[in-house]
Amino acid sequence: MELSCTPSGFVLRHRGRTLLAHAAGRPFAFVGSGRPRIVAHRGNFAIEDDLDSRIPLDNAVLEGHRLSLRRSPGKAPLLVIEADLGPDTAILRVVDAAPWINRLWLLLPADPDEAVWGCGEQMSYLDLRGRRFRIWTSEPGVGRDKTSPVTFAADRTGMAGGDYDHTSYPQPTFLSSRGHAVHLDSTAHARFDFRHPDRHELEVWAVPAAIEFHAAPDLPTLVGRMADRFGRPAALPEWVDRGVILGLKRGQDHAGARLDEAARAGVRVAGLWCEDWAGVRQTEFGTRLFWDWRWQRARYPRLPELIARLHGEGKKFLGYVSPYLCRDGTLFAEAEAAGAFARDAAGGTALVDFGEFECGVIDFTAPEAGDWFRARILRREMLDLGMDGWMADFGEYLPTAIRLASGADPMLEHNTWPLRWAEQNARALAEAGRTGDALFFMRAGGAGTQAHCPLLWAGDQCVDFSRHDGLETAVCAALSAGLVGNACSHSDIGGYTSLFGLRRTPELFMRWAELAAFTPVMRTHEGNRPADNFQWWEDAGVTAHLARMTALFAALAPYRRVLIAEAASCGLPLMRPLFLHAPQDRALAGIHDQFLLGSDLLVAPVHTPGVDAWEVMLPAGSDWRHLWSGEAWRGGLPARVAAPLGTPPVFVRVGGAWEERLSALGGI
């Protein structure tokens, strides 16, 4: 990295490529102040800005590695930056800023044909060029498409429709096809604007600690450096390779019956995920869980016996937890007495509406609150009961009008709350000696959660094939999150959200199972309205299909284990965008609905109903063999193949180290 003066400013370059430039009349930075206007409703946020000023920092003085930015010559610096330069990194640390600044805009050079990826887990678009993205953790929304009737209905009934850039896992980081990545070291609300052909504009509602540039000779190395930057968690336990984790939520008798039925049908089962272990409540949204994280004996009267049976069969038992406690539960008063909750403006317990029930928020800025939650709930109520893991849900709801024990501004804590939640779960497993054995998975995240959370899941997709909230978004979510350091992602087989007439179909379930067979973890979900949706045991043909997909998944275990080891050593995700191993093929930059599992297996899930053929884009530089027919195809061209249910479009790289063993999967 080289930082040097120019006649009227400075330039930051890496191997001759300009990453940042300033000249008189063309400043790279603007500063200002504003006041946020936020309306929040059940994890959905409408955010506006009352902007007071936006000032160009026209005058830049570079002395050594110290950069002073002023409005004009002779004025006091408004921003002072110290540059820490390495061969492939430039960390521009903000060492001084005028106290009134709470808005910063950065203008970075761009090429018209440049592709951009990242910004955390994005579900609609892989290549971000041409759009603006909000960096704020929230409910992603129902439908996430302002032109769809479902989104319109969700917005009308609770501002819950969302949009293409709403995500549980935002991150102020992007990767460029020019060979570098940019990260803002800030937890503040931000907007990344990639709509301009000649520049990217990054807006952040606080002065960041640093502006980071990371470069690499190729994209796989750059992705690995993102994993180095944000940390790597424990590897997935090997028991997940045995088959599907069956998600159930109708009590112990139901769980036992489904387990027996799966065994009779030859479904390979790694474990049961009984999210209703603590009980349920019926709401307008559907069957919600009772957020009092204790074993509900009425619903699971013989739970220890069920767990013992599972363990005796080499299977696992998983539950569910969130960082909130319902007001009408038994643990609420105990948490309140322990001082574990965040406070409202009057000093009382802050209550958050989660949809027909209110909860207190565990204040993880107070170390003693985290200690209480880990010991009292994650350890005593869950791990000591015999659980082998859980869904660690939510983390996106932190209100901006509460008081935290640390005195921190909730506007700056909101985006970091998923990180605090991930840390608590990882610490609980470590304290119990279960790291790498028990497993938790999350949907919420941000910069730093990578170091603690071993598995993401894509959240609450609709039970349909819709473009912005259906099956294909689970692929885009995994690919985008993988580029910023998350090695393993998966999704609810069949989706989750049934509202406004949406009903899961057998076809959707089967197509989703075909996708899941080639992801790091297979897991089903009954959804928010179990009785209204198709379930796998209701049709013998679908049950047989699931059994075959679990056999495929189990057969892929040796390959996945190699990829998991590669993630630990090189930082590469298991599910990879097509362009990652074919950077010369520019047509692949925006393909969000296909992926490489490792480098040698290409998967193109069918995400349109009623079709039995599918077009696949094959990366240049290799030939590819269709898994089911054995037919070879040349890379760099689209291939149209038969894709009836049971034979999803899958190709093996010809000449790859795993060609022979992966090709054998076609006989399953």
XYZ file of C-alpha atoms in Angstrom:
668
model
C 0.000 0.000 0.000
C 1.272 3.461 -0.884
C -0.043 6.806 0.374
C 1.392 9.826 -1.416
C 0.807 13.524 -2.001
C -0.565 14.970 -5.223
C -0.557 18.665 -6.271
C -3.868 19.310 -4.458
C -4.385 16.323 -2.232
C -3.323 12.706 -1.869
C -3.854 9.233 -3.269
C -3.873 5.751 -1.740
C -2.800 3.016 -4.148
C -2.213 -0.702 -4.060
C 0.023 -2.081 -6.819
C -0.834 0.886 -9.018
C -4.604 0.675 -8.452
C -6.215 3.734 -6.847
C -8.278 2.912 -3.764
C -8.800 6.425 -2.421
C -8.101 9.858 -3.881
C -8.582 13.489 -2.905
C -8.196 16.640 -4.928
C -9.304 20.243 -4.498
C -12.901 20.440 -5.646
C -13.212 16.655 -5.517
C -13.004 15.745 -1.821
C -13.235 12.132 -0.722
C -14.951 13.002 2.582
C -17.868 15.080 3.812
C -18.837 15.553 7.451
C -22.016 16.792 9.038
C -24.585 16.379 11.733
C -28.127 15.123 11.891
C -30.834 13.743 14.128
C -32.321 10.313 13.439
C -36.062 9.748 13.260
C -36.832 6.102 13.960
C -40.177 4.355 14.116
C -39.889 0.764 15.341
C -42.554 -1.916 15.385
C -41.768 -5.521 16.283
C -38.283 -5.545 14.842
C -39.140 -3.473 11.774
C -37.589 -0.016 11.540
C -38.489 3.029 9.466
C -35.432 5.285 9.550
C -35.187 8.900 8.397
C -32.626 11.627 8.984
C -33.146 15.254 9.939
C -29.899 16.456 8.422
C -28.438 19.698 9.751
C -25.274 19.950 7.651
C -23.093 18.246 5.061
C -19.707 19.892 4.657
C -17.062 18.976 2.072
C -13.556 18.569 3.495
C -11.885 20.241 0.539
C -8.494 20.776 2.103
C -6.361 17.716 2.826
C -2.831 17.933 4.192
C -0.702 14.787 4.256
C 2.356 14.827 6.537
C 4.032 11.438 6.641
C 1.149 9.088 7.412
C -0.939 11.746 9.149
C -3.830 13.213 7.212
C -5.549 16.436 8.344
C -8.859 17.292 6.685
C -10.260 20.822 6.759
C -13.111 22.708 5.194
C -10.595 25.172 3.728
C -6.939 26.146 4.238
C -6.230 27.915 7.504
C -9.183 26.371 9.291
C -8.826 23.935 12.172
C -8.892 20.277 11.120
C -12.313 18.683 11.407
C -10.943 15.164 10.938
C -7.453 13.785 11.609
C -6.455 10.339 10.360
C -3.358 8.226 10.964
C -2.586 5.688 8.241
C -1.152 2.299 9.180
C 0.106 0.767 5.939
C 1.098 -2.807 5.250
C 1.872 -4.642 2.015
C -1.818 -5.443 1.437
C -3.647 -3.430 4.099
C -4.283 0.213 4.832
C -5.950 1.039 8.139
C -6.940 4.706 8.298
C -7.599 5.324 11.985
C -9.537 8.411 13.015
C -7.539 9.944 15.863
C -9.434 13.218 16.189
C -12.758 14.626 15.030
C -14.763 17.738 15.808
C -17.192 16.778 18.605
C -20.301 17.882 16.707
C -19.735 15.478 13.793
C -22.132 12.538 13.744
C -22.359 12.010 10.002
C -19.578 11.014 7.611
C -19.717 10.411 3.871
C -16.868 8.749 1.999
C -16.532 8.765 -1.785
C -14.436 5.910 -3.162
C -13.414 5.510 -6.814
C -15.270 2.888 -8.860
C -15.098 1.444 -12.360
C -18.238 1.307 -14.501
C -17.916 -2.463 -14.981
C -16.913 -3.200 -11.376
C -18.828 -5.817 -9.380
C -19.333 -5.420 -5.639
C -20.335 -8.068 -3.098
C -20.860 -8.330 0.641
C -22.651 -5.980 3.075
C -23.294 -8.959 5.310
C -26.043 -11.435 4.490
C -27.992 -10.113 1.519
C -30.952 -12.139 0.304
C -31.978 -10.482 -2.948
C -28.812 -9.519 -4.798
C -25.277 -10.883 -4.837
C -23.719 -8.162 -7.004
C -24.674 -4.943 -5.224
C -23.914 -2.501 -8.047
C -26.768 -0.232 -9.050
C -28.420 -0.238 -5.608
C -28.164 1.249 -2.129
C -28.042 -0.896 1.017
C -29.008 -0.153 4.592
C -26.618 -1.347 7.309
C -29.032 -1.888 10.193
C -30.022 -5.200 11.716
C -33.772 -5.777 11.628
C -36.504 -8.168 10.651
C -35.945 -8.738 6.910
C -39.680 -8.476 6.267
C -42.411 -10.585 4.731
C -42.170 -10.663 0.949
C -39.420 -7.992 0.803
C -40.763 -6.727 -2.530
C -42.736 -3.477 -2.588
C -44.490 -4.575 -5.790
C -45.910 -7.791 -4.307
C -49.360 -8.203 -2.693
C -47.830 -10.097 0.231
C -45.439 -7.243 1.049
C -48.228 -4.701 0.646
C -50.419 -6.627 3.072
C -47.567 -7.043 5.570
C -46.769 -3.324 5.432
C -50.413 -2.402 5.914
C -50.865 -4.654 8.947
C -47.632 -3.857 10.793
C -44.940 -2.168 8.641
C -43.579 -5.691 8.275
C -43.163 -6.049 4.503
C -39.479 -5.170 4.386
C -37.472 -4.409 1.271
C -34.670 -5.923 -0.783
C -31.927 -4.530 1.497
C -33.500 -5.389 4.857
C -31.549 -8.113 6.614
C -30.905 -9.615 10.025
C -27.197 -9.635 9.253
C -25.860 -6.382 7.800
C -22.163 -5.579 7.823
C -20.317 -2.416 6.697
C -17.977 -4.413 4.466
C -17.812 -4.922 0.719
C -15.525 -6.758 -1.686
C -14.716 -5.448 -5.146
C -13.881 -7.242 -8.356
C -10.955 -4.806 -8.505
C -9.252 -7.019 -5.906
C -9.810 -5.296 -2.593
C -12.276 -5.048 0.284
C -13.401 -2.032 2.306
C -14.621 -2.162 5.896
C -15.857 0.641 8.146
C -15.030 -0.053 11.779
C -18.308 1.258 13.140
C -21.516 -0.120 14.630
C -23.571 2.910 13.601
C -26.423 2.964 11.118
C -24.960 3.273 7.621
C -25.948 3.301 3.966
C -23.693 1.966 1.226
C -24.585 3.418 -2.172
C -23.306 1.583 -5.267
C -25.558 3.329 -7.816
C -22.936 5.574 -9.419
C -20.709 4.365 -12.270
C -17.623 6.273 -11.084
C -17.857 6.152 -7.284
C -19.190 4.362 -4.219
C -20.666 6.563 -1.505
C -20.572 5.278 2.071
C -22.638 7.133 4.663
C -22.293 6.369 8.368
C -24.076 8.031 11.280
C -21.014 8.303 13.528
C -17.312 8.853 13.106
C -15.894 5.354 12.546
C -12.873 4.159 14.452
C -11.174 3.318 11.155
C -11.575 2.941 7.416
C -9.955 -0.317 6.336
C -8.690 -1.438 2.934
C -7.654 -5.058 2.383
C -6.196 -6.263 -0.900
C -5.185 -9.652 -2.239
C -3.811 -11.158 -5.472
C -7.025 -13.111 -6.093
C -10.572 -13.340 -4.793
C -10.223 -16.608 -2.805
C -7.302 -15.095 -0.904
C -9.298 -11.914 -0.308
C -12.219 -13.920 1.092
C -9.789 -15.755 3.360
C -8.476 -12.425 4.620
C -12.016 -11.410 5.508
C -12.220 -14.529 7.660
C -8.893 -13.598 9.245
C -10.167 -10.089 9.945
C -13.440 -11.078 11.617
C -12.494 -14.381 13.221
C -13.353 -18.049 12.826
C -15.597 -20.094 15.124
C -15.420 -23.724 16.135
C -16.007 -26.211 13.327
C -19.386 -27.849 12.905
C -19.624 -31.032 14.984
C -19.417 -34.247 12.999
C -22.812 -35.473 14.172
C -24.529 -32.989 11.829
C -23.241 -35.095 8.899
C -25.448 -38.058 9.817
C -28.632 -36.655 8.325
C -31.430 -34.164 8.760
C -32.296 -32.299 11.952
C -36.067 -32.700 12.143
C -37.729 -29.477 13.310
C -40.889 -30.162 15.337
C -43.163 -28.008 17.492
C -46.213 -30.027 18.635
C -45.097 -31.709 21.836
C -43.463 -34.958 22.898
C -45.915 -37.481 21.484
C -45.699 -35.797 18.096
C -41.894 -35.778 18.249
C -41.736 -39.469 19.070
C -44.189 -40.372 16.313
C -42.270 -38.419 13.687
C -38.994 -39.969 14.802
C -40.479 -43.436 14.412
C -41.957 -42.577 11.034
C -38.643 -41.239 9.772
C -36.922 -44.464 10.848
C -39.472 -46.628 9.027
C -39.073 -44.566 5.846
C -35.271 -44.644 5.888
C -34.876 -40.928 6.574
C -31.406 -40.388 7.999
C -31.780 -38.305 11.141
C -29.032 -36.454 12.993
C -31.319 -35.108 15.686
C -34.597 -33.537 16.736
C -35.002 -29.802 17.043
C -38.005 -29.260 19.314
C -38.279 -25.488 19.435
C -41.429 -25.730 21.570
C -39.599 -27.355 24.515
C -40.531 -24.308 26.644
C -44.135 -24.154 25.426
C -46.127 -22.192 22.856
C -48.690 -19.444 22.659
C -51.201 -18.857 19.894
C -51.134 -15.407 18.297
C -52.514 -13.758 15.197
C -49.169 -14.521 13.538
C -49.491 -18.215 14.299
C -47.982 -20.640 16.798
C -45.342 -18.676 18.684
C -43.054 -19.987 21.390
C -43.502 -19.168 25.064
C -40.438 -17.093 25.859
C -39.814 -18.419 29.353
C -36.788 -20.599 28.791
C -37.642 -23.567 31.003
C -38.691 -27.100 30.227
C -42.495 -27.150 30.015
C -43.450 -30.513 31.449
C -47.039 -30.376 30.247
C -45.857 -30.315 26.634
C -42.864 -32.646 27.077
C -43.739 -34.772 30.136
C -40.949 -37.292 29.537
C -38.323 -35.086 27.944
C -35.313 -36.658 29.748
C -36.427 -40.049 28.429
C -36.725 -38.666 24.875
C -33.240 -37.157 25.087
C -31.847 -40.416 26.476
C -33.452 -42.349 23.631
C -31.924 -40.004 21.071
C -28.484 -40.212 22.633
C -28.742 -43.997 22.722
C -29.433 -43.967 18.975
C -26.522 -41.604 18.272
C -28.852 -38.661 17.684
C -29.021 -35.229 19.280
C -31.656 -32.995 20.864
C -31.801 -29.264 20.176
C -33.994 -26.495 21.589
C -34.613 -22.802 21.119
C -33.767 -19.611 23.001
C -33.709 -15.845 22.494
C -32.124 -13.024 24.535
C -35.518 -11.897 25.851
C -37.907 -13.109 28.568
C -41.675 -12.745 28.372
C -43.363 -10.676 31.028
C -45.886 -13.410 31.844
C -43.242 -16.103 32.354
C -41.751 -17.483 35.570
C -38.215 -16.240 34.900
C -39.124 -12.588 34.340
C -39.239 -11.639 38.026
C -36.030 -13.549 38.692
C -34.220 -11.696 35.907
C -35.625 -8.394 37.129
C -34.394 -9.081 40.653
C -30.961 -9.923 39.267
C -30.848 -6.573 37.447
C -30.488 -8.352 34.123
C -32.828 -6.178 32.047
C -32.231 -2.968 30.119
C -34.123 0.060 31.467
C -36.641 2.500 30.057
C -36.422 6.292 30.336
C -38.101 6.231 33.753
C -35.673 3.662 35.126
C -38.050 0.699 34.993
C -37.668 -2.482 32.971
C -37.823 -1.715 29.254
C -40.502 -3.803 27.567
C -40.506 -4.696 23.879
C -43.616 -5.738 21.955
C -42.955 -8.993 20.117
C -46.470 -9.416 18.784
C -49.199 -9.844 21.401
C -46.694 -10.365 24.215
C -44.081 -8.154 25.860
C -40.539 -9.046 26.865
C -37.642 -7.662 28.814
C -34.294 -7.298 27.037
C -31.276 -8.888 28.702
C -28.689 -6.105 28.988
C -25.491 -7.701 27.754
C -23.546 -4.462 28.307
C -23.657 -5.428 32.005
C -21.285 -8.389 32.537
C -23.339 -9.636 35.475
C -26.469 -9.817 33.272
C -24.658 -12.013 30.765
C -23.300 -14.160 33.590
C -26.821 -14.632 34.958
C -28.311 -15.544 31.571
C -25.590 -18.068 30.743
C -25.636 -19.755 34.134
C -29.374 -19.658 34.803
C -30.742 -20.403 31.327
C -28.158 -21.643 28.826
C -26.439 -23.863 31.376
C -28.996 -24.896 34.015
C -32.187 -24.959 31.936
C -30.714 -26.206 28.655
C -27.294 -27.852 28.693
C -27.831 -29.518 32.070
C -31.100 -30.910 30.737
C -29.124 -32.711 28.054
C -29.508 -30.390 25.075
C -26.949 -30.609 22.307
C -27.638 -27.172 20.890
C -30.292 -24.653 19.973
C -31.480 -21.978 17.641
C -30.238 -18.708 19.164
C -32.932 -16.548 17.627
C -33.470 -12.803 17.307
C -30.881 -10.217 18.372
C -32.197 -7.574 15.925
C -34.794 -5.898 18.146
C -32.711 -3.701 20.469
C -34.769 -0.499 20.809
C -33.097 2.866 20.366
C -34.976 4.500 23.250
C -33.713 2.440 26.181
C -31.038 2.878 28.837
C -28.154 0.429 28.959
C -26.052 -0.347 32.020
C -22.862 0.669 30.240
C -24.267 4.079 29.351
C -23.707 3.309 25.662
C -25.865 4.961 23.024
C -28.460 2.397 21.858
C -28.098 3.765 18.325
C -24.517 2.499 18.395
C -25.366 -0.683 20.319
C -28.192 -1.775 18.023
C -25.956 -3.240 15.303
C -23.580 -4.796 17.793
C -26.315 -6.620 19.729
C -26.102 -9.785 17.562
C -22.368 -9.922 18.355
C -23.068 -9.676 22.078
C -25.682 -12.430 21.732
C -23.295 -14.679 19.796
C -20.603 -14.176 22.440
C -22.955 -15.316 25.219
C -23.873 -18.524 23.393
C -20.268 -19.355 22.541
C -19.158 -18.656 26.126
C -21.886 -20.911 27.505
C -20.671 -23.830 25.393
C -17.042 -23.134 26.305
C -17.823 -22.976 30.034
C -19.644 -26.307 29.777
C -16.831 -27.926 27.791
C -19.164 -28.397 24.795
C -17.424 -26.244 22.168
C -17.271 -28.172 18.896
C -19.796 -30.706 20.210
C -22.994 -28.788 20.961
C -24.193 -26.474 18.198
C -26.057 -23.175 18.129
C -27.168 -21.321 15.026
C -28.266 -17.709 14.486
C -29.890 -15.474 11.905
C -28.771 -12.113 13.344
C -25.195 -10.989 12.887
C -22.674 -8.339 12.021
C -18.950 -7.704 12.038
C -17.379 -9.989 14.638
C -20.108 -12.599 15.031
C -18.045 -14.787 12.685
C -15.625 -15.534 15.525
C -18.368 -16.973 17.749
C -21.255 -18.341 15.680
C -20.469 -21.594 13.821
C -23.644 -21.692 11.714
C -26.003 -19.151 10.189
C -29.501 -19.795 9.044
C -31.221 -17.600 6.494
C -34.150 -16.528 8.632
C -37.853 -16.691 7.972
C -38.387 -17.115 4.243
C -41.946 -17.320 2.950
C -43.239 -20.780 2.094
C -43.101 -20.085 -1.631
C -40.907 -19.573 -4.690
C -41.043 -15.746 -4.609
C -38.044 -13.840 -5.955
C -37.242 -11.788 -2.827
C -38.432 -14.000 0.033
C -38.608 -17.553 -1.268
C -36.331 -20.513 -1.826
C -33.697 -18.795 -3.976
C -33.012 -16.141 -1.328
C -31.544 -18.851 0.919
C -28.803 -19.348 -1.692
C -28.036 -15.640 -2.038
C -27.928 -15.287 1.760
C -25.332 -18.034 2.114
C -23.161 -16.718 -0.716
C -23.082 -13.108 0.457
C -22.482 -14.035 4.096
C -19.721 -16.437 3.078
C -17.780 -13.677 1.378
C -17.413 -11.765 4.658
C -16.204 -14.668 6.772
C -19.146 -16.974 7.535
C -18.172 -20.469 6.426
C -21.451 -22.291 7.087
C -25.055 -21.366 6.333
C -28.314 -23.248 5.942
C -32.065 -22.591 5.837
C -35.458 -23.925 6.915
C -36.431 -26.691 4.484
C -39.786 -25.571 3.089
C -39.539 -22.019 4.428
C -41.218 -20.644 7.535
C -43.675 -17.775 7.022
C -47.298 -18.514 6.118
C -49.345 -15.323 5.989
C -51.938 -13.774 3.688
C -52.890 -17.067 2.114
C -49.408 -18.512 1.563
C -49.339 -22.286 1.982
C -46.388 -24.632 1.650
C -46.803 -27.219 -1.104
C -45.248 -30.683 -1.444
C -43.319 -29.435 -4.479
C -41.790 -26.531 -2.554
C -40.745 -28.826 0.285
C -39.087 -31.268 -2.113
C -37.252 -28.566 -4.056
C -36.004 -27.054 -0.788
C -34.835 -30.466 0.423
C -32.878 -30.820 -2.831
C -31.096 -27.553 -2.028
C -30.496 -28.518 1.603
C -28.832 -31.807 0.659
C -25.907 -29.781 -0.703
C -25.572 -27.298 2.176
C -23.603 -27.656 5.442
C -26.662 -28.654 7.506
C -30.101 -30.099 6.690
C -32.953 -28.984 8.951
C -36.728 -28.964 8.551
C -39.242 -26.556 10.077
C -43.002 -26.889 10.555
C -43.405 -23.111 10.102
C -45.400 -20.487 11.950
C -48.710 -22.200 11.119
C -47.931 -25.931 11.251
C -51.490 -27.140 10.706
C -51.957 -24.942 7.619
C -48.837 -26.138 5.813
C -47.786 -29.317 4.120
C -45.440 -31.431 6.261
C -43.121 -34.164 5.035
C -44.899 -37.061 6.782
C -48.238 -36.302 5.104
C -47.296 -37.909 1.778
C -45.365 -41.163 1.344
C -43.743 -39.920 -1.863
C -42.436 -36.780 -0.188
C -41.165 -38.821 2.759
C -39.295 -41.089 0.339
C -37.881 -38.028 -1.421
C -36.642 -36.642 1.902
C -35.074 -40.019 2.724
C -33.154 -39.978 -0.557
C -31.984 -36.401 -0.040
C -30.713 -37.296 3.435
C -28.826 -40.218 1.906
C -27.179 -37.810 -0.539
C -26.358 -35.448 2.301
C -24.803 -38.224 4.391
C -22.794 -39.489 1.419
C -21.307 -36.007 0.986
C -19.925 -36.011 4.545
C -16.293 -36.810 3.620
C -16.281 -34.001 1.051
C -17.878 -31.535 3.487
C -15.324 -32.435 6.164
C -12.520 -31.498 3.782
C -14.275 -28.202 3.083
C -14.745 -27.557 6.805
C -11.026 -28.103 7.295
C -10.375 -25.752 4.369
C -12.583 -23.130 6.024
C -10.486 -23.422 9.185
C -7.182 -23.165 7.346
C -7.983 -20.809 4.449
C -11.197 -19.074 5.461
C -13.172 -20.169 2.398
C -16.902 -20.827 2.880
C -18.417 -24.165 1.964
C -21.003 -22.593 -0.370
C -19.217 -20.333 -2.861
C -20.273 -17.980 -5.660
C -19.512 -19.258 -9.135
C -17.109 -16.391 -9.828
C -14.839 -17.288 -6.902
C -13.035 -20.018 -8.843
C -13.559 -18.507 -12.305
C -12.724 -14.792 -11.918
C -12.127 -14.412 -15.654
C -15.780 -15.245 -16.360
C -17.429 -11.848 -15.769
C -20.882 -13.227 -16.569
C -20.860 -14.979 -13.204
C -20.537 -11.874 -11.000
C -24.231 -11.490 -10.236
C -25.464 -15.091 -10.252
C -27.187 -15.418 -6.895
C -29.174 -18.634 -7.340
C -26.417 -21.173 -8.093
C -23.392 -22.092 -6.036
C -20.291 -24.179 -5.815
C -20.025 -26.545 -2.875
C -16.280 -26.371 -2.518
C -14.656 -26.026 -5.907
C -15.735 -29.306 -7.503
C -19.526 -29.485 -7.166
C -21.956 -27.045 -8.788
C -25.571 -26.850 -7.601
C -28.370 -24.908 -9.315
C -31.540 -25.373 -7.227
C -34.819 -25.263 -9.087
C -36.795 -22.321 -7.679
C -39.732 -22.108 -10.070
C -42.827 -24.269 -9.608
C -44.079 -26.654 -12.249
C -40.906 -27.108 -14.302
C -38.907 -30.233 -15.132
C -35.953 -28.638 -16.961
C -33.508 -25.964 -15.825
C -30.822 -23.752 -17.348
C -27.489 -23.663 -15.548
C -24.548 -21.328 -16.096
C -21.316 -23.343 -16.066
C -18.123 -21.475 -15.139
C -15.452 -21.157 -17.787
C -12.093 -22.805 -17.396
C -13.416 -26.331 -16.768
C -15.645 -28.941 -18.249
C -18.545 -30.135 -16.122
C -20.285 -33.507 -15.882
C -24.009 -33.687 -15.160
C -24.392 -35.759 -12.002
C -27.425 -37.752 -13.108
C -26.869 -38.368 -16.822
C -23.063 -38.376 -16.883
C -23.127 -36.030 -19.875
C -20.144 -33.648 -20.134
C -20.616 -29.948 -20.838
C -18.102 -27.242 -21.704
C -17.710 -24.430 -19.197
C -18.467 -20.846 -20.114
C -21.808 -21.698 -21.692
C -25.288 -22.298 -20.307
C -26.517 -25.875 -20.078
C -30.185 -26.827 -20.133
C -30.818 -30.146 -18.404
C -33.760 -32.234 -17.307
C -34.605 -31.485 -13.682
C -37.610 -33.497 -12.524
C -38.188 -33.786 -8.799
C -35.451 -35.913 -7.312
C -32.734 -34.959 -9.809
C -31.821 -31.317 -9.131
C -29.301 -29.705 -11.496
C -25.909 -30.725 -10.099
C -22.583 -30.885 -11.946
C -19.160 -32.269 -11.055
C -15.999 -30.504 -12.189
C -14.188 -32.670 -14.734
C -10.600 -33.230 -13.698
C -11.192 -32.180 -10.111
C -9.647 -34.125 -7.257
C -13.090 -35.358 -6.207
C -14.505 -36.110 -9.655
C -14.744 -39.886 -9.293
C -16.132 -39.905 -5.749
C -18.633 -37.109 -6.365
C -19.810 -38.658 -9.616
C -20.747 -41.783 -7.661
C -23.480 -39.765 -5.920
C -25.519 -40.064 -9.080
C -26.247 -43.667 -8.189
C -28.007 -42.831 -4.911
